[in-house]
Amino acid sequence: MTSRRIGKLLVANRGEIAVRVIRACREAGIVSVAVFSEADREALHVLMADEAYPIGPPPAAESYLAIEKLVAVAKKAGADAVHPGYGFLAENAAFAEACAAAGLTFVGPPPAAIVAMGDKTAARRIARDLGVPMVAGTLEAVVSDAAARAAAREIGYPLMIKAARGGGGKGMRLVRQEGELEAALRTARHEAAAAFGESAVYLEHYVVEPRHIEIQVLADCHGRVVHLGERECSIQRRHQKLIEECPSPFVDTAMRRRMGEAACRLAMAAGYVNAGTVEFLVDAERNFYFLEMNTRLQVEHPVTEMVTGIDLVREQLRIAAGEPLGVAQADVAWRGAAIECRINAEDPFGGWLPSPGTITGLRAATGPWVRDDSGVYEGYTVPRFYDTLLAKLIVWGADRATAIERMARALAEYKVVGVRTTIPVLAQLVKHPDFGAGRLSTGFVDRILPSIRTPSGKQRSIAVIAAVLAEYERLGHRTIAEPDAATRSPWRWSPPLQSWRERTR
Ligand code: MV4
């Protein structure tokens, strides 16, 4: 394949991932072009890019999802490539095709690979042909209730109904016994049609409390594929990942090699090029089952970067430019452990509702081996139209225990004033003994949440301490410097992680 030099690139996204791509462009000497909706005039990615163009009203359907507008802006700006980020149009084959038709290099897989993996039953047929282990289930969509009932008897209950075009947990239905099947099929088909514009569903045997472990792959257009090992993403709530890590505390060298080899064979068979992720479910007996392939850069890609030292976005750009992979499988080495926490503008103590608004105070964690992939700044107003992800906090440690301690430290440093965030829940999750022991599963968060302290309890105890200190002061004793609560500045006051007294007791 011929080399396609990238000199100028349009980032068809917003938020932290747009910032991440812009940074990679700057390091590679590529001019970056941002696009923004009317709600994003002041967004960080707009401030950071070399150029920025408006693309329409706040609703994504009229801006970040408007294929023709994005292609037209790319042409007008003189860009020769487009990076879709994740979400929005990242796994939209029509967008990849529209870019190609306009002479733009799409920084992602060929449209045919997006289509093949976008149909989950087609992906299952590829896995079957290769002998890659997968959950028992149908290899085609189930067309009638009778066909579904017959297939379900073969597969056995409990089972899951999944949307053929689905993914990420949308349009899934658990069926415990035959009596529930018909009604569940009806709702699943309905949900699938509403969410993906296609009602086709298929069946899979249900794996109880699985781990979610995924393999990162890189493929170039010269037929080479490498894997960069796994990420474990079992700490989720309602299919929203909260914490991801690399390596998985559950995966040993032999298992990594077997899963990695399976992922590479799948990518190869699908004609895959660029960065992709192969998802597996893993049961308590360490059996792994192919689930689906994500044909994009993932939110959690930084943990793989931290442990392998490979810049995934830079590799994406090199691959898209037609260059051969910069690494061979034998060169890939995993060092230490990395953890990522997603900082969302949500109120975990108020039903996890979005918490848009102005960030009046912000102090991101920094210091040794701490990375803040953020899309926001102090004074920025978080719009209500998009995903609530503000930033990703990533730490590296020589081993998992060190990384956990570092994450606890970094979360304690991270201060966001003005909007509510997931930080207080993340801080308690990473300190949980089961997390420390690597006892993870997709049921972890729901099991732990009831025991998580609410901030009102914490505020009450702070009020008690303040009252005691005031009494001391009244009696003429000097007290420690008090936090300047009036300013609500994130720079003023950081509570101790754990007091010296507690530690040495
Ligand atoms: C499953 C499953 C159990 N059995 N499939 C959810 C996300 C989507 N990619 C697949 N998902 C699941 N598929 C079978 N056959 C359980 C889940 C699942 C899950 C998977 C990964 C991470 C979190 C999860 C939470 C609930 C259910």
Coordinates of N, CA and C in Angstrom, one line a residue, residues 25-211:
C25 N -1.0 14.8 17.7 CA -0.7 15.5 16.4 C 0.5 16.5 16.6
R26 N 0.4 17.2 17.7 CA 1.5 18.2 18.0 C 2.8 17.5 18.1
E27 N 2.9 16.4 18.7 CA 4.1 15.6 18.9 C 4.6 15.1 17.5
A28 N 3.7 14.8 16.6 CA 4.0 14.2 15.3 C 4.2 15.3 14.3
G29 N 4.1 16.5 14.7 CA 4.2 17.6 13.7 C 3.1 17.7 12.7
I30 N 1.9 17.3 13.1 CA 0.7 17.3 12.3 C -0.2 18.5 12.8
V31 N -0.6 19.3 11.9 CA -1.5 20.5 12.2 C -2.9 19.9 12.6
S32 N -3.4 20.3 13.7 CA -4.7 19.8 14.2 C -5.8 20.8 13.9
V33 N -7.0 20.2 13.6 CA -8.2 21.0 13.3 C -9.3 20.5 14.2
A34 N -9.8 21.4 15.1 CA -10.9 21.0 15.9 C -12.3 21.4 15.3
V35 N -13.3 20.7 15.7 CA -14.7 21.1 15.3 C -15.4 21.3 16.6
F36 N -16.4 22.2 16.6 CA -17.2 22.4 17.8 C -18.6 22.8 17.5
S37 N -19.5 22.3 18.4 CA -20.9 22.7 18.4 C -21.1 24.0 19.1
E38 N -22.2 24.6 19.0 CA -22.5 25.9 19.6 C -22.3 25.8 21.2
A39 N -22.4 24.5 21.7 CA -22.3 24.4 23.2 C -20.8 24.3 23.5
D40 N -19.9 24.2 22.5 CA -18.5 23.9 22.8 C -17.5 25.0 22.4
R41 N -18.1 26.2 22.2 CA -17.2 27.3 21.7 C -16.0 27.5 22.6
E42 N -16.2 27.2 23.9 CA -15.1 27.5 24.9 C -14.4 26.2 25.4
A43 N -14.7 25.1 24.7 CA -14.2 23.8 25.1 C -12.7 23.8 25.0
L44 N -12.1 22.9 25.8 CA -10.6 22.8 25.8 C -10.0 22.4 24.5
H45 N -10.7 21.4 23.8 CA -10.1 20.9 22.5 C -10.1 22.1 21.5
V46 N -11.0 23.0 21.6 CA -11.1 24.2 20.7 C -9.9 25.1 21.0
L47 N -9.6 25.3 22.3 CA -8.5 26.2 22.7 C -7.2 25.6 22.3
M48 N -7.1 24.2 22.3 CA -5.8 23.6 22.1 C -5.4 23.3 20.7
A49 N -6.4 23.2 19.8 CA -6.1 22.8 18.4 C -5.5 24.0 17.7
D50 N -4.9 23.8 16.6 CA -4.3 24.8 15.8 C -5.4 25.6 15.1
E51 N -6.5 25.0 14.7 CA -7.6 25.7 14.1 C -8.9 25.1 14.6
A52 N -10.0 25.8 14.5 CA -11.2 25.3 15.0 C -12.4 25.8 14.2
Y53 N -13.3 24.9 13.8 CA -14.5 25.3 13.0 C -15.8 24.9 13.6
P54 N -16.8 25.8 13.5 CA -18.1 25.5 14.1 C -18.8 24.5 13.2
I55 N -19.6 23.6 13.8 CA -20.3 22.6 12.9 C -21.8 22.5 13.3
G56 N -22.3 23.4 14.1 CA -23.8 23.4 14.2 C -24.2 23.5 15.7
P57 N -25.5 23.3 15.8 CA -26.2 23.4 17.2 C -25.7 22.3 18.1
P58 N -26.0 22.5 19.4 CA -25.5 21.5 20.4 C -25.9 20.0 20.2
P59 N -27.1 19.7 19.8 CA -27.4 18.3 19.7 C -26.4 17.6 18.8
A60 N -25.9 16.4 19.2 CA -24.9 15.7 18.5 C -25.3 15.4 17.1
A61 N -26.6 15.0 16.9 CA -27.1 14.7 15.6 C -26.9 15.8 14.6
E62 N -26.9 17.0 15.1 CA -26.7 18.2 14.2 C -25.3 18.7 14.1
S63 N -24.4 18.0 14.9 CA -23.0 18.5 14.9 C -22.0 17.4 14.8
Y64 N -21.7 16.7 15.9 CA -20.7 15.7 15.9 C -21.0 14.4 15.2
L65 N -22.3 14.3 14.9 CA -22.7 13.1 14.1 C -23.1 13.5 12.7
A66 N -22.9 14.7 12.3 CA -23.3 15.2 10.9 C -22.2 14.9 10.0
I67 N -22.2 13.8 9.3 CA -21.1 13.3 8.4 C -20.8 14.3 7.4
E68 N -21.8 14.8 6.7 CA -21.5 15.8 5.5 C -20.8 17.0 6.0
K69 N -21.3 17.6 7.2 CA -20.7 18.8 7.7 C -19.2 18.5 8.0
L70 N -18.9 17.4 8.7 CA -17.5 17.1 9.1 C -16.6 16.9 7.9
V71 N -17.1 16.2 6.9 CA -16.3 16.0 5.7 C -16.1 17.4 5.0
A72 N -17.1 18.2 4.9 CA -17.0 19.5 4.2 C -16.0 20.4 5.0
V73 N -16.0 20.4 6.3 CA -15.1 21.2 7.1 C -13.7 20.7 6.9
A74 N -13.5 19.4 6.8 CA -12.2 18.8 6.6 C -11.6 19.2 5.3
K75 N -12.5 19.2 4.3 CA -12.0 19.6 2.9 C -11.7 21.1 2.9
K76 N -12.6 21.9 3.5 CA -12.4 23.4 3.6 C -11.1 23.7 4.3
A77 N -10.8 23.0 5.4 CA -9.6 23.3 6.2 C -8.3 22.8 5.5
G78 N -8.5 22.0 4.5 CA -7.3 21.4 3.9 C -6.7 20.3 4.6
A79 N -7.5 19.6 5.4 CA -7.0 18.4 6.2 C -6.9 17.3 5.2
D80 N -5.9 16.4 5.5 CA -5.8 15.2 4.7 C -6.2 13.9 5.5
A81 N -6.5 14.1 6.7 CA -6.9 12.9 7.5 C -8.0 13.3 8.6
V82 N -8.7 12.3 9.1 CA -9.8 12.5 10.1 C -9.6 11.5 11.2
H83 N -9.5 11.9 12.4 CA -9.5 10.9 13.6 C -10.9 11.0 14.2
P84 N -11.6 9.9 14.4 CA -13.0 9.9 14.9 C -13.0 9.9 16.5
G85 N -11.9 9.6 17.1 CA -11.9 9.4 18.6 C -12.7 8.2 18.9
Y86 N -13.5 8.2 20.1 CA -14.4 7.1 20.4 C -15.8 7.7 20.5
G87 N -16.8 6.8 20.4 CA -18.2 7.3 20.5 C -18.5 8.0 19.2
F88 N -19.6 8.8 19.1 CA -20.0 9.5 17.9 C -19.8 8.6 16.7
L89 N -19.0 9.0 15.7 CA -18.9 8.3 14.4 C -17.8 7.3 14.4
A90 N -17.2 7.0 15.5 CA -16.0 6.2 15.5 C -16.2 4.8 14.9
E91 N -17.4 4.2 15.0 CA -17.6 2.9 14.5 C -18.7 2.9 13.4
N92 N -18.7 4.0 12.7 CA -19.7 4.2 11.7 C -19.1 4.0 10.3
A93 N -19.4 2.9 9.7 CA -18.8 2.5 8.4 C -19.1 3.6 7.3
A94 N -20.3 4.2 7.4 CA -20.6 5.2 6.4 C -19.7 6.4 6.5
F95 N -19.4 6.8 7.7 CA -18.4 7.9 7.9 C -17.1 7.6 7.3
A96 N -16.6 6.4 7.7 CA -15.3 6.0 7.1 C -15.3 6.0 5.6
E97 N -16.4 5.6 5.0 CA -16.6 5.5 3.5 C -16.6 7.0 3.0
A98 N -17.4 7.8 3.7 CA -17.5 9.2 3.2 C -16.1 9.9 3.3
C99 N -15.3 9.6 4.3 CA -14.0 10.2 4.3 C -13.2 9.7 3.1
A100 N -13.2 8.4 2.9 CA -12.4 7.9 1.8 C -12.9 8.5 0.4
A101 N -14.2 8.6 0.3 CA -14.8 9.1 -1.0 C -14.3 10.6 -1.2
A102 N -14.0 11.3 -0.1 CA -13.6 12.7 -0.2 C -12.1 12.8 -0.2
G103 N -11.4 11.7 -0.3 CA -10.0 11.7 -0.4 C -9.3 11.9 1.0
L104 N -10.0 11.7 2.1 CA -9.5 11.9 3.4 C -9.1 10.5 4.0
T105 N -8.0 10.5 4.7 CA -7.5 9.2 5.3 C -8.3 9.1 6.7
F106 N -9.0 8.1 6.8 CA -9.8 7.8 8.1 C -8.8 7.1 9.0
V107 N -8.6 7.7 10.2 CA -7.7 7.0 11.1 C -8.4 6.0 11.9
G108 N -8.6 4.8 11.3 CA -9.3 3.7 11.9 C -9.4 2.6 10.8
P109 N -10.1 1.6 11.1 CA -10.1 0.4 10.3 C -10.9 0.6 8.9
P110 N -10.7 -0.3 8.0 CA -11.4 -0.2 6.7 C -12.9 -0.4 7.0
P111 N -13.8 0.3 6.2 CA -15.2 0.2 6.4 C -15.7 -1.3 6.5
A112 N -15.1 -2.2 5.7 CA -15.5 -3.6 5.7 C -15.3 -4.2 7.0
A113 N -14.2 -3.9 7.7 CA -13.9 -4.4 9.0 C -14.9 -3.9 10.1
I114 N -15.3 -2.6 9.9 CA -16.3 -2.0 10.8 C -17.6 -2.8 10.7
V115 N -18.0 -3.0 9.4 CA -19.2 -3.7 9.1 C -19.2 -5.1 9.7
A116 N -18.1 -5.8 9.4 CA -18.0 -7.2 9.8 C -18.1 -7.4 11.3
M117 N -17.5 -6.5 12.1 CA -17.5 -6.6 13.5 C -18.7 -5.9 14.1
G118 N -19.4 -5.0 13.4 CA -20.6 -4.3 13.8 C -21.7 -5.3 13.9
D119 N -21.7 -6.3 13.1 CA -22.7 -7.4 13.1 C -22.2 -8.5 14.1
K120 N -22.7 -8.5 15.3 CA -22.2 -9.4 16.3 C -22.3 -10.9 15.9
T121 N -23.3 -11.2 15.1 CA -23.4 -12.6 14.7 C -22.4 -12.9 13.6
A122 N -22.1 -12.0 12.8 CA -21.0 -12.2 11.8 C -19.7 -12.3 12.5
A123 N -19.5 -11.5 13.5 CA -18.2 -11.6 14.3 C -18.1 -13.0 15.0
R124 N -19.3 -13.5 15.4 CA -19.3 -14.9 16.1 C -19.0 -15.9 15.0
R125 N -19.4 -15.7 13.8 CA -19.1 -16.7 12.7 C -17.6 -16.7 12.4
I126 N -17.0 -15.5 12.4 CA -15.6 -15.5 12.2 C -14.8 -16.2 13.3
A127 N -15.3 -16.0 14.6 CA -14.6 -16.6 15.7 C -14.8 -18.2 15.6
R128 N -16.0 -18.6 15.2 CA -16.3 -20.0 15.1 C -15.3 -20.6 14.0
D129 N -15.2 -20.0 12.9 CA -14.3 -20.5 11.8 C -12.9 -20.6 12.3
L130 N -12.5 -19.8 13.2 CA -11.1 -19.7 13.6 C -10.9 -20.7 14.9
G131 N -12.0 -21.2 15.4 CA -11.8 -22.0 16.6 C -11.5 -21.1 17.9
V132 N -11.8 -19.9 17.8 CA -11.7 -19.0 19.0 C -12.8 -19.3 20.0
P133 N -12.5 -19.6 21.2 CA -13.6 -19.9 22.1 C -14.6 -18.8 22.3
M134 N -15.9 -19.2 22.3 CA -16.9 -18.2 22.6 C -18.1 -18.8 23.3
V135 N -19.0 -18.0 23.9 CA -20.1 -18.4 24.6 C -21.0 -19.2 23.7
A136 N -21.6 -20.3 24.2 CA -22.5 -21.1 23.4 C -23.7 -20.2 23.0
G137 N -24.2 -20.3 21.8 CA -25.3 -19.4 21.3 C -25.5 -19.5 19.9
T138 N -26.3 -18.7 19.3 CA -26.7 -18.7 17.9 C -25.6 -18.0 17.1
L139 N -25.4 -18.4 15.8 CA -24.5 -17.8 14.9 C -25.2 -16.9 13.9
E140 N -26.5 -16.9 14.0 CA -27.3 -16.0 13.2 C -28.4 -15.4 14.1
A141 N -29.0 -14.3 13.6 CA -30.1 -13.7 14.3 C -31.3 -14.8 14.4
V142 N -32.0 -14.8 15.5 CA -33.2 -15.7 15.6 C -34.4 -14.9 15.0
V143 N -35.0 -15.6 13.9 CA -36.0 -14.9 13.2 C -37.4 -15.0 13.7
S144 N -37.7 -16.1 14.4 CA -39.1 -16.3 14.9 C -39.0 -16.8 16.4
D145 N -40.1 -16.6 17.1 CA -40.2 -17.1 18.5 C -40.0 -18.6 18.5
A146 N -40.5 -19.3 17.5 CA -40.3 -20.8 17.5 C -38.9 -21.2 17.4
A147 N -38.2 -20.5 16.4 CA -36.7 -20.7 16.2 C -36.0 -20.4 17.5
A148 N -36.3 -19.3 18.1 CA -35.7 -18.9 19.4 C -35.8 -19.9 20.4
R149 N -37.1 -20.5 20.6 CA -37.4 -21.5 21.6 C -36.5 -22.7 21.4
A150 N -36.4 -23.1 20.1 CA -35.7 -24.3 19.8 C -34.2 -24.1 20.1
A151 N -33.7 -22.9 19.7 CA -32.2 -22.6 19.9 C -32.0 -22.5 21.4
A152 N -32.9 -22.0 22.1 CA -32.7 -21.8 23.6 C -32.6 -23.1 24.3
R153 N -33.4 -24.1 23.8 CA -33.4 -25.4 24.5 C -32.0 -26.1 24.3
E154 N -31.4 -25.8 23.1 CA -30.0 -26.3 22.8 C -29.0 -25.6 23.7
I155 N -29.1 -24.3 23.8 CA -28.1 -23.5 24.5 C -28.3 -23.7 26.0
G156 N -29.5 -23.8 26.5 CA -29.8 -23.9 27.9 C -30.0 -22.6 28.6
Y157 N -30.7 -22.6 29.7 CA -31.0 -21.4 30.5 C -30.1 -21.4 31.7
P158 N -29.9 -20.2 32.2 CA -30.3 -18.8 31.8 C -29.5 -18.4 30.5
L159 N -30.1 -17.5 29.7 CA -29.5 -17.1 28.5 C -29.7 -15.6 28.4
M160 N -28.9 -15.0 27.4 CA -29.1 -13.6 27.1 C -29.5 -13.4 25.7
I161 N -30.5 -12.5 25.6 CA -30.8 -12.0 24.2 C -30.0 -10.7 24.0
K162 N -29.3 -10.7 22.8 CA -28.5 -9.5 22.5 C -28.9 -9.0 21.2
A163 N -28.7 -7.7 21.0 CA -29.0 -7.1 19.7 C -27.8 -7.4 18.8
A164 N -28.2 -7.8 17.5 CA -27.1 -8.2 16.6 C -26.3 -7.0 16.2
R165 N -26.9 -5.8 16.3 CA -26.1 -4.6 16.0 C -25.7 -3.9 17.3
G166 N -25.9 -4.5 18.4 CA -25.7 -3.8 19.7 C -24.2 -3.8 20.1
G167 N -24.0 -3.9 21.4 CA -22.7 -3.7 21.9 C -22.7 -2.8 23.2
G168 N -21.8 -3.0 24.0 CA -21.7 -2.2 25.2 C -22.9 -2.4 26.2
G169 N -23.6 -3.5 26.0 CA -24.6 -3.8 27.0 C -26.0 -3.2 26.6
K170 N -26.1 -2.4 25.6 CA -27.4 -1.9 25.2 C -28.2 -3.0 24.5
G171 N -29.5 -3.1 24.8 CA -30.4 -4.0 24.2 C -30.2 -5.4 24.6
M172 N -29.6 -5.7 25.8 CA -29.4 -7.0 26.3 C -30.6 -7.4 27.2
R173 N -30.9 -8.6 27.3 CA -32.0 -9.1 28.1 C -31.7 -10.5 28.7
L174 N -31.7 -10.6 30.0 CA -31.5 -11.9 30.7 C -32.8 -12.7 30.7
V175 N -32.7 -14.0 30.3 CA -33.9 -14.8 30.3 C -33.5 -16.0 31.2
R176 N -34.3 -16.2 32.3 CA -33.9 -17.3 33.3 C -34.6 -18.6 32.9
Q177 N -35.8 -18.5 32.3 CA -36.5 -19.8 31.9 C -37.4 -19.6 30.7
E178 N -37.8 -20.7 30.1 CA -38.5 -20.6 28.9 C -39.8 -19.7 28.9
G179 N -40.4 -19.7 30.1 CA -41.7 -19.0 30.2 C -41.5 -17.5 30.0
E180 N -40.2 -17.0 30.2 CA -39.9 -15.6 30.0 C -39.5 -15.2 28.6
L181 N -39.2 -16.2 27.8 CA -38.6 -16.0 26.5 C -39.3 -15.1 25.6
E182 N -40.6 -15.4 25.4 CA -41.4 -14.7 24.3 C -41.4 -13.2 24.6
A183 N -41.8 -12.9 25.9 CA -41.9 -11.5 26.2 C -40.6 -10.7 26.1
A184 N -39.5 -11.4 26.6 CA -38.2 -10.8 26.5 C -37.8 -10.6 25.1
L185 N -38.1 -11.5 24.2 CA -37.8 -11.3 22.8 C -38.4 -10.1 22.2
R186 N -39.7 -9.9 22.6 CA -40.5 -8.8 22.1 C -39.8 -7.5 22.6
T187 N -39.5 -7.3 23.9 CA -38.9 -6.1 24.4 C -37.5 -5.9 23.8
A188 N -36.7 -7.0 23.7 CA -35.4 -6.9 23.2 C -35.4 -6.4 21.7
R189 N -36.3 -7.0 20.9 CA -36.4 -6.5 19.5 C -36.8 -5.1 19.4
H190 N -37.7 -4.7 20.3 CA -38.1 -3.3 20.3 C -37.0 -2.4 20.7
E191 N -36.3 -2.7 21.8 CA -35.1 -1.9 22.2 C -34.1 -1.8 21.1
A192 N -33.8 -2.9 20.5 CA -32.8 -3.0 19.5 C -33.1 -2.1 18.3
A193 N -34.4 -2.1 17.9 CA -34.9 -1.3 16.8 C -34.7 0.2 17.1
A194 N -35.1 0.5 18.4 CA -35.1 1.9 18.8 C -33.6 2.4 18.9
A195 N -32.7 1.6 19.4 CA -31.3 2.0 19.7 C -30.5 1.9 18.4
F196 N -30.6 0.9 17.6 CA -29.7 0.6 16.5 C -30.4 0.6 15.1
G197 N -31.7 0.9 15.1 CA -32.4 0.9 13.8 C -32.5 -0.5 13.2
E198 N -32.3 -1.5 14.0 CA -32.4 -2.9 13.5 C -32.8 -3.8 14.6
S199 N -33.9 -4.6 14.4 CA -34.5 -5.4 15.5 C -33.9 -6.7 15.6
A200 N -32.9 -7.1 14.8 CA -32.3 -8.5 14.8 C -31.7 -8.7 16.2
V201 N -32.0 -9.9 16.8 CA -31.3 -10.3 18.0 C -30.8 -11.7 17.9
Y202 N -29.9 -12.1 18.8 CA -29.4 -13.5 18.8 C -29.3 -13.9 20.3
L203 N -29.0 -15.2 20.5 CA -29.0 -15.7 21.9 C -27.6 -16.2 22.3
E204 N -27.3 -16.1 23.6 CA -26.1 -16.6 24.1 C -26.3 -17.1 25.5
H205 N -25.7 -18.2 25.8 CA -25.7 -18.7 27.2 C -25.2 -17.7 28.2
Y206 N -25.8 -17.6 29.4 CA -25.4 -16.5 30.3 C -24.3 -17.0 31.2
V207 N -23.2 -16.2 31.2 CA -22.1 -16.4 32.1 C -22.3 -15.6 33.3
V208 N -22.3 -16.3 34.5 CA -22.6 -15.6 35.8 C -21.4 -14.9 36.3
E209 N -21.6 -13.6 36.7 CA -20.6 -12.7 37.2 C -19.2 -12.9 36.5
P210 N -19.2 -12.6 35.2 CA -18.0 -12.7 34.5 C -17.0 -11.6 34.8
R211 N -15.8 -11.8 34.5 CA -14.8 -10.6 34.4 C -14.9 -10.1 33.0

